[in-house]
PDB file of C-alpha atoms in Angstrom:
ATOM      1  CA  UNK A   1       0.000   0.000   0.000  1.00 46.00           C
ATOM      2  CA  UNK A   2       1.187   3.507  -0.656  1.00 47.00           C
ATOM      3  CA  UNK A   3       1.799   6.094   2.109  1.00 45.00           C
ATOM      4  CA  UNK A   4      -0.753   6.871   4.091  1.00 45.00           C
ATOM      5  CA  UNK A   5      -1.777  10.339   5.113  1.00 44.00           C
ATOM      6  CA  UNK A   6      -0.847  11.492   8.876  1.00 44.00           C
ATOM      7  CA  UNK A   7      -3.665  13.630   9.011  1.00 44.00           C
ATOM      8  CA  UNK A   8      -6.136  13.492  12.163  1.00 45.00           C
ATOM      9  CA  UNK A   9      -9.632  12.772  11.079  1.00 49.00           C
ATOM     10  CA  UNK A  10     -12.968  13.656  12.778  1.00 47.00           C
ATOM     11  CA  UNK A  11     -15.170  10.654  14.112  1.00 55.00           C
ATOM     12  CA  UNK A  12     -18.068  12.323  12.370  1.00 70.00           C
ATOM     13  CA  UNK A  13     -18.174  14.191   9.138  1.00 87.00           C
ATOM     14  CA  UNK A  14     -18.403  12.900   5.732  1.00 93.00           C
ATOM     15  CA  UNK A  15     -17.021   9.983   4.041  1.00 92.00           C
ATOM     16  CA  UNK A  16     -15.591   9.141   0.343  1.00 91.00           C
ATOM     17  CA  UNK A  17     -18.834   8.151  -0.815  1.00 92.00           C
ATOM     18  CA  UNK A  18     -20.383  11.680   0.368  1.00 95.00           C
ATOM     19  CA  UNK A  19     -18.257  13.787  -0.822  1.00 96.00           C
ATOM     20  CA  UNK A  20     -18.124  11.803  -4.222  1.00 95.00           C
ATOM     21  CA  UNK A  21     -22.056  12.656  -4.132  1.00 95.00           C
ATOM     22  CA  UNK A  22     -21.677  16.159  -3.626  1.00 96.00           C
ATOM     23  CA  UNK A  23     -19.482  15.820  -6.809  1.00 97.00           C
ATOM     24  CA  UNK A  24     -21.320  14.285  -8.868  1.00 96.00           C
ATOM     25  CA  UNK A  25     -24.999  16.110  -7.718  1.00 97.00           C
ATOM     26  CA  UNK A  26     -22.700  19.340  -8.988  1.00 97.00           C
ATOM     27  CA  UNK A  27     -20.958  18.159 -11.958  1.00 97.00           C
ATOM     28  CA  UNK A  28     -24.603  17.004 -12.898  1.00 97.00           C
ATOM     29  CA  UNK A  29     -25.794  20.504 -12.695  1.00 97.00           C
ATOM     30  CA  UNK A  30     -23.057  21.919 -14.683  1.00 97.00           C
ATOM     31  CA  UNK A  31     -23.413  19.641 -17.347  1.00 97.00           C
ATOM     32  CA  UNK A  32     -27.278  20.037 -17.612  1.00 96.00           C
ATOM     33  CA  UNK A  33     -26.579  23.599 -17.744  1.00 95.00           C
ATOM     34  CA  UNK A  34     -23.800  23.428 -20.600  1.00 93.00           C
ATOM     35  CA  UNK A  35     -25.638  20.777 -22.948  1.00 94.00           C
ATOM     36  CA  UNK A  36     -29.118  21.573 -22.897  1.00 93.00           C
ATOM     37  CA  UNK A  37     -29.361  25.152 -21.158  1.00 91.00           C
ATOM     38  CA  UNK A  38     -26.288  26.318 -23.021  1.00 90.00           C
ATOM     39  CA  UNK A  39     -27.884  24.441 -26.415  1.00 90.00           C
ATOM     40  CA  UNK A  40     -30.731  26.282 -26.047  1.00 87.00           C
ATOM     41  CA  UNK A  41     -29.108  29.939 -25.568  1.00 85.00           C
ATOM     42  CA  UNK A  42     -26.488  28.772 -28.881  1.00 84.00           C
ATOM     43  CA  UNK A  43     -29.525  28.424 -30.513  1.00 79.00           C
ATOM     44  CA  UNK A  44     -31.430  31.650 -29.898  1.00 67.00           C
ATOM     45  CA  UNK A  45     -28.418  33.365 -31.371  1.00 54.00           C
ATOM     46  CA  UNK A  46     -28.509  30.753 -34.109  1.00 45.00           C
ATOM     47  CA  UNK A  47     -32.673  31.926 -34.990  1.00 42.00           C
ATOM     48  CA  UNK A  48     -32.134  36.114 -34.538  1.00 44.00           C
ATOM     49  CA  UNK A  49     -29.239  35.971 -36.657  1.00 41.00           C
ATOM     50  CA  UNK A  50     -30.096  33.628 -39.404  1.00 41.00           C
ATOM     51  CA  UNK A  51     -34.436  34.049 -39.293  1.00 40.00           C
ATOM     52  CA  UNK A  52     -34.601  37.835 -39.230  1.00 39.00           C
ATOM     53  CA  UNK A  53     -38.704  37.373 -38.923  1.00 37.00           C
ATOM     54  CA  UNK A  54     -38.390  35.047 -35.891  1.00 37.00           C
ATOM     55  CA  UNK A  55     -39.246  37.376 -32.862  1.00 40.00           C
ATOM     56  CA  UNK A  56     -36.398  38.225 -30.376  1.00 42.00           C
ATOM     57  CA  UNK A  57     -37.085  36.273 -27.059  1.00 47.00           C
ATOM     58  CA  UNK A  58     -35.764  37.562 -23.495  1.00 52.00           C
ATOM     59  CA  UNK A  59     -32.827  34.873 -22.553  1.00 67.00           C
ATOM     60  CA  UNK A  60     -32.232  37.177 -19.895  1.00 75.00           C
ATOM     61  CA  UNK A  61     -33.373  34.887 -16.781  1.00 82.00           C
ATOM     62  CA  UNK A  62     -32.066  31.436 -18.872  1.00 83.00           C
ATOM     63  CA  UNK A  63     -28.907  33.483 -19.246  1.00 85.00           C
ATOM     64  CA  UNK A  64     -28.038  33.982 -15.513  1.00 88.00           C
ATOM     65  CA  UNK A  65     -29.772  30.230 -14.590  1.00 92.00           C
ATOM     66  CA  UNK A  66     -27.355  28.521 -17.269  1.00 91.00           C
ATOM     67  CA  UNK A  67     -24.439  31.356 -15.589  1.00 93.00           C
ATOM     68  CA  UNK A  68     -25.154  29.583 -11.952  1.00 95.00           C
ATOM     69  CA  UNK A  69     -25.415  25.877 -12.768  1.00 96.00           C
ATOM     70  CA  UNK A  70     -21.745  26.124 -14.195  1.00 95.00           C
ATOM     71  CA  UNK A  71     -20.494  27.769 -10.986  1.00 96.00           C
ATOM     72  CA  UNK A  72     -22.310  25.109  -9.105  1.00 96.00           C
ATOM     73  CA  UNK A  73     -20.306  22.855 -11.583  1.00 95.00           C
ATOM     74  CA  UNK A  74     -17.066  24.540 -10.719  1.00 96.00           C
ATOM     75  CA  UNK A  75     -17.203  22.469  -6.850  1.00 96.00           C
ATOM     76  CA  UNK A  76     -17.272  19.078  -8.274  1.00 97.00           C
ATOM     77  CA  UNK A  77     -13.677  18.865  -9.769  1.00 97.00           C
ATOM     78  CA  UNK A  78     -11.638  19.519  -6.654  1.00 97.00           C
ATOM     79  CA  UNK A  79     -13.471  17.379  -4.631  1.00 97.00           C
ATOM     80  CA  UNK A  80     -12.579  14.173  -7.573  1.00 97.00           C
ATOM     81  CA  UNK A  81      -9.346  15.597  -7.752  1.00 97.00           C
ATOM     82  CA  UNK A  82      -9.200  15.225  -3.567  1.00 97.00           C
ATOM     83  CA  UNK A  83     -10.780  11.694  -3.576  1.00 96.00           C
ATOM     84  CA  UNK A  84      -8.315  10.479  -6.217  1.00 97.00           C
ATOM     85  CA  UNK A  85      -5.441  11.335  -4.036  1.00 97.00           C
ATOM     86  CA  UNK A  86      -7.096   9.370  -1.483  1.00 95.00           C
ATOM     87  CA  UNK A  87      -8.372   6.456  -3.335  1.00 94.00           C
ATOM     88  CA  UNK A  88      -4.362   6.404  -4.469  1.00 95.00           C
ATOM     89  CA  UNK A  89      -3.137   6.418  -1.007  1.00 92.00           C
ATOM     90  CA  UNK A  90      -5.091   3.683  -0.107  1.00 91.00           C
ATOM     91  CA  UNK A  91      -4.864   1.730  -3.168  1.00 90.00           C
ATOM     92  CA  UNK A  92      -3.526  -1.943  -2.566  1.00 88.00           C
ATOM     93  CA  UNK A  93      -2.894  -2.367  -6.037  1.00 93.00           C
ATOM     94  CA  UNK A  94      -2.224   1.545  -8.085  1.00 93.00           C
ATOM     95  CA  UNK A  95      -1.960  -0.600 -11.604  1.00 94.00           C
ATOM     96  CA  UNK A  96      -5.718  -1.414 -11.563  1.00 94.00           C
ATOM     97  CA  UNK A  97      -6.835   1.375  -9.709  1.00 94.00           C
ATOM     98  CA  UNK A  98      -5.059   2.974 -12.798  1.00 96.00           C
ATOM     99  CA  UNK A  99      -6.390   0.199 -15.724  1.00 96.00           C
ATOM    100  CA  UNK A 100      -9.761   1.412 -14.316  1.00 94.00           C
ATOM    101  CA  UNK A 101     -10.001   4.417 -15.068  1.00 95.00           C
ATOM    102  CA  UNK A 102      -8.119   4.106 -17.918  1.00 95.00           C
ATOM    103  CA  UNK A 103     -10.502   2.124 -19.074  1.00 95.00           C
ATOM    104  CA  UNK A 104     -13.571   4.572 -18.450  1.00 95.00           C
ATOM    105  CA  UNK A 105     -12.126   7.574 -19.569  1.00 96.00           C
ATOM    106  CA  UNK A 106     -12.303   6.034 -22.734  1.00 96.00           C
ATOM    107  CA  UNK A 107     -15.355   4.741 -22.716  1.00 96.00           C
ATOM    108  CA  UNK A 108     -16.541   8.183 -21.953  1.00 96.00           C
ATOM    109  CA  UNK A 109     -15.082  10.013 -24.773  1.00 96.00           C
ATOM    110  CA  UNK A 110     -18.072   9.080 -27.061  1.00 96.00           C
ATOM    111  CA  UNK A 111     -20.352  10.058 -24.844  1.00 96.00           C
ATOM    112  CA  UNK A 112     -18.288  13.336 -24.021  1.00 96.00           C
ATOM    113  CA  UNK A 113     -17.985  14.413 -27.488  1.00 95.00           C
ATOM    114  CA  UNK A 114     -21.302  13.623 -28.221  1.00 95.00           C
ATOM    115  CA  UNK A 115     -23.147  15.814 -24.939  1.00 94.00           C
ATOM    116  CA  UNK A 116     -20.619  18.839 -25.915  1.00 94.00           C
ATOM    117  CA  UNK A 117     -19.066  18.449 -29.441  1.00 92.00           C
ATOM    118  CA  UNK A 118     -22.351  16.808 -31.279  1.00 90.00           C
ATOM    119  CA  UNK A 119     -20.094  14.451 -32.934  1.00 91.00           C
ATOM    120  CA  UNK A 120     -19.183  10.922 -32.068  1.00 90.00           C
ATOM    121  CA  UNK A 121     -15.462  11.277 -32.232  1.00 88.00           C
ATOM    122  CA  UNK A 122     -13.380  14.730 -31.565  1.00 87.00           C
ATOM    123  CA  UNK A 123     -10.048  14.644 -30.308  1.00 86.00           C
ATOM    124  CA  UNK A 124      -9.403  18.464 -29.838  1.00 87.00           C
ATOM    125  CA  UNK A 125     -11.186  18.239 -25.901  1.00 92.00           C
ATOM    126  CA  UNK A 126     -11.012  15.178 -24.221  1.00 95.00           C
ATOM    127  CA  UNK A 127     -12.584  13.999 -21.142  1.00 96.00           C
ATOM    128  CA  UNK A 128     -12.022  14.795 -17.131  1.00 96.00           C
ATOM    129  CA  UNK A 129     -10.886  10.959 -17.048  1.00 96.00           C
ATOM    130  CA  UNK A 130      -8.259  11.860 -19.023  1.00 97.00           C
ATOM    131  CA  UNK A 131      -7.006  13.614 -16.616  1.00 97.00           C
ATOM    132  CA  UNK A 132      -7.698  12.039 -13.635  1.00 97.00           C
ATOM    133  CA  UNK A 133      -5.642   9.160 -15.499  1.00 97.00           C
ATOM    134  CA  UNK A 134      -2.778  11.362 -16.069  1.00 97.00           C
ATOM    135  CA  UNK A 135      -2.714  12.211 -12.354  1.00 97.00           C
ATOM    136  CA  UNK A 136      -2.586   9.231 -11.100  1.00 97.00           C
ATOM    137  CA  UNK A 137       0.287   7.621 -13.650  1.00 97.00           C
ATOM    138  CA  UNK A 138       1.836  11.247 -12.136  1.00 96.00           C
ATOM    139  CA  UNK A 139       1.678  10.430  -8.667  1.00 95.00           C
ATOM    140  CA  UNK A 140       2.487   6.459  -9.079  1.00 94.00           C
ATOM    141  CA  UNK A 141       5.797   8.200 -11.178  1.00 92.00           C
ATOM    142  CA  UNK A 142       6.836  10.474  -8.218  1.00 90.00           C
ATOM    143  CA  UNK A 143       5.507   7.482  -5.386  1.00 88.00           C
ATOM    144  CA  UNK A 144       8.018   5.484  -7.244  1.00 84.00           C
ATOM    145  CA  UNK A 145      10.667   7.801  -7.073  1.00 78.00           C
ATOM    146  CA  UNK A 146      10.340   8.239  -3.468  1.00 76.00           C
ATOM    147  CA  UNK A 147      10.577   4.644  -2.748  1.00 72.00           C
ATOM    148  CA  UNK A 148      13.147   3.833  -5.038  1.00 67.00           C
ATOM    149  CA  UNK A 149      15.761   6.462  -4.763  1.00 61.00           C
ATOM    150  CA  UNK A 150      14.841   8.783  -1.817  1.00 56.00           C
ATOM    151  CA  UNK A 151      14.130   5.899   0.510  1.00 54.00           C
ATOM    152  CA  UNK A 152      17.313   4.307   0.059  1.00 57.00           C
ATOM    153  CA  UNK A 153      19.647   6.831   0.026  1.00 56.00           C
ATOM    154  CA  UNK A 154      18.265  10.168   1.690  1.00 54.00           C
ATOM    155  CA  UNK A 155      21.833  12.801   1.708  1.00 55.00           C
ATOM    156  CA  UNK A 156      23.110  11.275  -1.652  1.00 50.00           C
ATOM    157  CA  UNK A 157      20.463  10.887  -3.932  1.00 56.00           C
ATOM    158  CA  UNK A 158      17.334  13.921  -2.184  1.00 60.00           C
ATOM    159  CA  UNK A 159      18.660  16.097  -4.725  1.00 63.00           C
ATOM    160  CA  UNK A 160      18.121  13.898  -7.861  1.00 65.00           C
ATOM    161  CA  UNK A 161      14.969  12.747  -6.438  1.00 67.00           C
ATOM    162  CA  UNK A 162      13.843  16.042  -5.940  1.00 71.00           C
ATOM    163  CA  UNK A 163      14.793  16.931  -9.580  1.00 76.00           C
ATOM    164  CA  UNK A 164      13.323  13.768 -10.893  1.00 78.00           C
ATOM    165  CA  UNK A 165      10.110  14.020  -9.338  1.00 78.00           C
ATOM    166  CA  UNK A 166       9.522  17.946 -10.872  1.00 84.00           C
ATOM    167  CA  UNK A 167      10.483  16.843 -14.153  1.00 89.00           C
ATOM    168  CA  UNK A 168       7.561  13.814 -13.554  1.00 90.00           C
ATOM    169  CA  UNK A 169       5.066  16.713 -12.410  1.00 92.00           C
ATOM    170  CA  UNK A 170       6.264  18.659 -15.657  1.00 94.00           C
ATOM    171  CA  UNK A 171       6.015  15.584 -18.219  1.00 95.00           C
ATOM    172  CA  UNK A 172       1.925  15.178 -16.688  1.00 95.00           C
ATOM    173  CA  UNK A 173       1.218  18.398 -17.193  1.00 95.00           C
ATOM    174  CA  UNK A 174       2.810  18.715 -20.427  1.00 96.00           C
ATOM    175  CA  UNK A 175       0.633  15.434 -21.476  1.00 96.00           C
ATOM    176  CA  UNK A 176      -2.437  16.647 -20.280  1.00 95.00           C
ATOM    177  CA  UNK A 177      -1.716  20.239 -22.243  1.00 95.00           C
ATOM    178  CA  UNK A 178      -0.633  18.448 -25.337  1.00 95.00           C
ATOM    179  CA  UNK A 179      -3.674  15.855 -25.241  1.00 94.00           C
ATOM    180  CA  UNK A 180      -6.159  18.641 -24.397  1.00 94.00           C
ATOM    181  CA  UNK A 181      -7.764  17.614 -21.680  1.00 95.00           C
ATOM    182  CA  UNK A 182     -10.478  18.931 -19.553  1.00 93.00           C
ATOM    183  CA  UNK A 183      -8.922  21.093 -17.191  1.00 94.00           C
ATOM    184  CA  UNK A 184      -5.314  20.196 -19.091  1.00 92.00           C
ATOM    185  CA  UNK A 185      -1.978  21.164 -17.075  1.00 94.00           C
ATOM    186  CA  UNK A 186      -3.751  22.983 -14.524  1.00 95.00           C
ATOM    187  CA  UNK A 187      -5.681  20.185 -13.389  1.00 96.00           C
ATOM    188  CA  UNK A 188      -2.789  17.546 -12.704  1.00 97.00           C
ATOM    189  CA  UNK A 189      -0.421  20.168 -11.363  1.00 96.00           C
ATOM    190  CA  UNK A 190      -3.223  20.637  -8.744  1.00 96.00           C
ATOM    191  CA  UNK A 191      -3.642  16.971  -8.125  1.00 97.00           C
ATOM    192  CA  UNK A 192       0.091  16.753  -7.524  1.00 96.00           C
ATOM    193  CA  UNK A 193      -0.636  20.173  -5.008  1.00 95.00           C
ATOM    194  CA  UNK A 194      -3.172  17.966  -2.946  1.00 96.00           C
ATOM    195  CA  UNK A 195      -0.872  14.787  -3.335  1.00 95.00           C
ATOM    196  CA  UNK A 196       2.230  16.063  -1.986  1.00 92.00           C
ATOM    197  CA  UNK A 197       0.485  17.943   0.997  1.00 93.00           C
ATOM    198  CA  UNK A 198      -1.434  15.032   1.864  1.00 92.00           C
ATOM    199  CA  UNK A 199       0.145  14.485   5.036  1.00 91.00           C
ATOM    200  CA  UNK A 200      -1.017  17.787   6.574  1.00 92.00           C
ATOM    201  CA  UNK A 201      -4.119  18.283   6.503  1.00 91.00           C
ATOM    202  CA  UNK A 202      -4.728  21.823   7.126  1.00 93.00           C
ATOM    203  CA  UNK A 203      -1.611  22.563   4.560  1.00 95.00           C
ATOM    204  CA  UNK A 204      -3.530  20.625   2.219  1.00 94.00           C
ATOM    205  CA  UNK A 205      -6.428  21.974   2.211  1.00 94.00           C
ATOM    206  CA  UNK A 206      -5.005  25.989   2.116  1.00 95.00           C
ATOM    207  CA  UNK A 207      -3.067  24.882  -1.026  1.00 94.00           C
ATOM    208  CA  UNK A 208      -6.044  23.186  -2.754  1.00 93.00           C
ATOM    209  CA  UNK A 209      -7.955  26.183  -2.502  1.00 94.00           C
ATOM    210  CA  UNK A 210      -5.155  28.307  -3.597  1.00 93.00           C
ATOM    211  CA  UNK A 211      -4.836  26.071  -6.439  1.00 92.00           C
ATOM    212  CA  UNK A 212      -7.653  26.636  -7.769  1.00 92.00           C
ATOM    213  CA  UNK A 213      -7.736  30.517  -7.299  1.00 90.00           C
ATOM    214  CA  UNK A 214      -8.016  30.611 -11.297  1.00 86.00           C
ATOM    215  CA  UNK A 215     -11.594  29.687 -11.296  1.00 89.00           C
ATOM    216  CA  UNK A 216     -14.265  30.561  -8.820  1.00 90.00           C
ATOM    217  CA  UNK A 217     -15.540  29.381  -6.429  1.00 93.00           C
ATOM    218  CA  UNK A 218     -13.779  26.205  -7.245  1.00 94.00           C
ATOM    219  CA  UNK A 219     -11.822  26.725  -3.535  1.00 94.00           C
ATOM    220  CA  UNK A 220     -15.426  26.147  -1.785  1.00 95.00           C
ATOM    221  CA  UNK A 221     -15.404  22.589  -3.064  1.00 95.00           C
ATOM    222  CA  UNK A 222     -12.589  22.488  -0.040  1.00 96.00           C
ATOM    223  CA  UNK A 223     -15.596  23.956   2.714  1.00 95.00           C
ATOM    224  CA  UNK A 224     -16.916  19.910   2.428  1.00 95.00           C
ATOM    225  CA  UNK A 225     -13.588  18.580   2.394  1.00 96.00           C
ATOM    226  CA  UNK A 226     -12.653  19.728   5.422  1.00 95.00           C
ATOM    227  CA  UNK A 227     -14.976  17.302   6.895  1.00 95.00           C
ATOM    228  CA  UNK A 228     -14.004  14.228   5.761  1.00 94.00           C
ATOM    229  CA  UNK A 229     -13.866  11.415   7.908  1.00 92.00           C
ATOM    230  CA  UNK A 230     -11.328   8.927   5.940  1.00 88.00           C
ATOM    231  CA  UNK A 231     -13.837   6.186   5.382  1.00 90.00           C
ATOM    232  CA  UNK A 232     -14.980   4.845   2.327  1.00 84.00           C
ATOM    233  CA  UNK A 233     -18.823   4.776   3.086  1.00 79.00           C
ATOM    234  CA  UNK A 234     -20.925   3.123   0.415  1.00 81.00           C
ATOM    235  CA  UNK A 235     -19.126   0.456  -1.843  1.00 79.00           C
ATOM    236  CA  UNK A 236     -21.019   1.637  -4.773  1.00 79.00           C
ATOM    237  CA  UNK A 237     -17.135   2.020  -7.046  1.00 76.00           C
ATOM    238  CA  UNK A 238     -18.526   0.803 -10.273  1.00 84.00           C
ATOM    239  CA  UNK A 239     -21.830   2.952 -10.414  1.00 87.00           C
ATOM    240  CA  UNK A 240     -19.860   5.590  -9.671  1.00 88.00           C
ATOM    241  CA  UNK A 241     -17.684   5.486 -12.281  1.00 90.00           C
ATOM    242  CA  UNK A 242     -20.407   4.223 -14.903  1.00 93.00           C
ATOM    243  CA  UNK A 243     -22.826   7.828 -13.561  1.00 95.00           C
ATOM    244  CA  UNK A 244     -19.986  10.007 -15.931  1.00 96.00           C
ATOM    245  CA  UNK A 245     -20.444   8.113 -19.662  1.00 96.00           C
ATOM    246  CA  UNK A 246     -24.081   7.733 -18.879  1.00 96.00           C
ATOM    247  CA  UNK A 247     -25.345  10.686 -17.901  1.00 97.00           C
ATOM    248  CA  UNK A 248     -23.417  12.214 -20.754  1.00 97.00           C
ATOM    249  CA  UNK A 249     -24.971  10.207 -23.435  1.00 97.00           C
ATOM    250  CA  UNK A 250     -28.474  10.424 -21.611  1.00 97.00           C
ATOM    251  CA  UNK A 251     -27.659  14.327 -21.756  1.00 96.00           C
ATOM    252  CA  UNK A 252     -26.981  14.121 -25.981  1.00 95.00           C
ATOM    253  CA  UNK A 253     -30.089  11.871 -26.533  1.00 95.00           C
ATOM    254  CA  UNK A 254     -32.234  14.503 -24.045  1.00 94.00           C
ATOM    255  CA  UNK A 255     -30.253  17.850 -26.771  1.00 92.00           C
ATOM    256  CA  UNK A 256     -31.080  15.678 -29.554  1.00 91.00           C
ATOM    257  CA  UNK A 257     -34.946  14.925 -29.288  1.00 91.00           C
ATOM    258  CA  UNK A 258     -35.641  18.477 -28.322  1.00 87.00           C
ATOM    259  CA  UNK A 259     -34.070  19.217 -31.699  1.00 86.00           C
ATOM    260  CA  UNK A 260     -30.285  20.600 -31.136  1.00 84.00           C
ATOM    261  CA  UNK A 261     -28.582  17.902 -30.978  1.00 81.00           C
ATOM    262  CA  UNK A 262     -26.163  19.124 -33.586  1.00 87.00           C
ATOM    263  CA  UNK A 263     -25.268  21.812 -31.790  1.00 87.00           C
ATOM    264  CA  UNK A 264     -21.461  21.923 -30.066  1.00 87.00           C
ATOM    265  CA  UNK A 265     -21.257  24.001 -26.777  1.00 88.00           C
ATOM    266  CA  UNK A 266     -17.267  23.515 -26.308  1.00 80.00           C
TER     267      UNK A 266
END
């Protein structure tokens, strides 16, 4: 098993499976608000600029609702960012945990493209799993490096590992820029913030929020992390996982009987 976090938890609070619902409840929002309110709003522009004799409607009030459900949407990927750190810690085996979501991230990209590009394969955005994946083959790079070098030899080899382990955190980002993934270089380079504070609590938390500084209110997503418990709660992994295609593809088929399905939003 890989290091475990020296943090003191509460007896109460919130477990993984909680905090994974608060996630997904606001990720859910955001993406109801990009695919079908944000469809709807593309579309209006689409009629008053192409069908002069079509009467201007007020999108004023589905303006500002479609404005708030992607700020809701802004909470839900620190908290997966958070969990995956965990769910890495704890890990008893990091290759499957990494195989896994591998394996759903591309399983997702159909659905992805088609909730947000309207076509069944883009490769100019690709999906959150993306990179989730790259953080985690980014933190199983730098775990290595820690066992293998710094453990062995702390005064001799600290320095290389040190080096090492940046140009690890550089070569994720750069992968996650380069493959254009949702949330890119910024997002691993803040999983690798929450990772390598994990032992401190309170340190971690003040750095996740500051991570995220770029994009509010992304730093309230730490308000329900603070009270986590460090138990798992409900053993639901797979449905979990399976919610993020799904939804998507429910999402397209909901854009695409209400007639703008062709429509890309991204």
């Amino acid at each position: 098993m890989n290091s475990a976090t020296n943090m003191i938890r509460p007896r109460g609070g919130l477990s993984g499976s909680t905090l994974k619902l608060i996630a997904i409840i606001t990720m859910f929002v955001d993406h109801v608000g990009a695919a079908i309110l944000g469809r709807m709003l593309l579309t209006r522009n689409f009629i008053n600029t192409q069908v002069r004799t079509v009467p201007v409607m007020d999108y004023g009030a589905l303006y500002d609702v479609y404005h708030l459900m992607r700020s809701i949407g802004r909470i839900a990927f620190p908290i997966f960012c958070f969990l995956l750190v965990e769910g890495f810690s704890r890990t008893r085996d990091a290759k499957k945990y990494a195989l896994r979501l591998g394996s759903f991230a591309l399983v997702s990209e159909v659905p992805f493209d088609l909730a947000f590009k309207a076509r069944f394969l883009e490769l100019q955005y690709q999906n959150v799993f993306f990179t989730l994946f790259l953080g985690l083959l980014t933190m199983m790079a730098v775990d290595w490096m820690s066992h293998r070098v710094w453990a062995r030899n702390q005064n001799v080899q600290g320095l290389i590992c040190f080096v090492f382990g940046g140009m690890m955190v550089v070569i994720g980002c750069l992968l996650a820029h380069f493959l254009h993934t949702d949330y890119a270089a910024r997002g691993v380079l803040c999983i690798m913030v929450l990772y390598l504070t994990r032992r401190w609590k309170t340190v971690q938390l003040l750095s996740g929020a500051l991570s995220f500084f770029w994009e509010m209110p992304a730093p309230t997503a730490f308000l329900p992390v603070t009270f986590y418990n460090g138990k798992r709660g409900l053993r639901w992994k797979y449905a979990f996982y399976a919610f993020y295609p799904v939804h998507l593809l429910l999402l397209y088929l909901v854009s695409f009987f209400l007639g703008f399905g062709e429509i890309a939003v991204f």
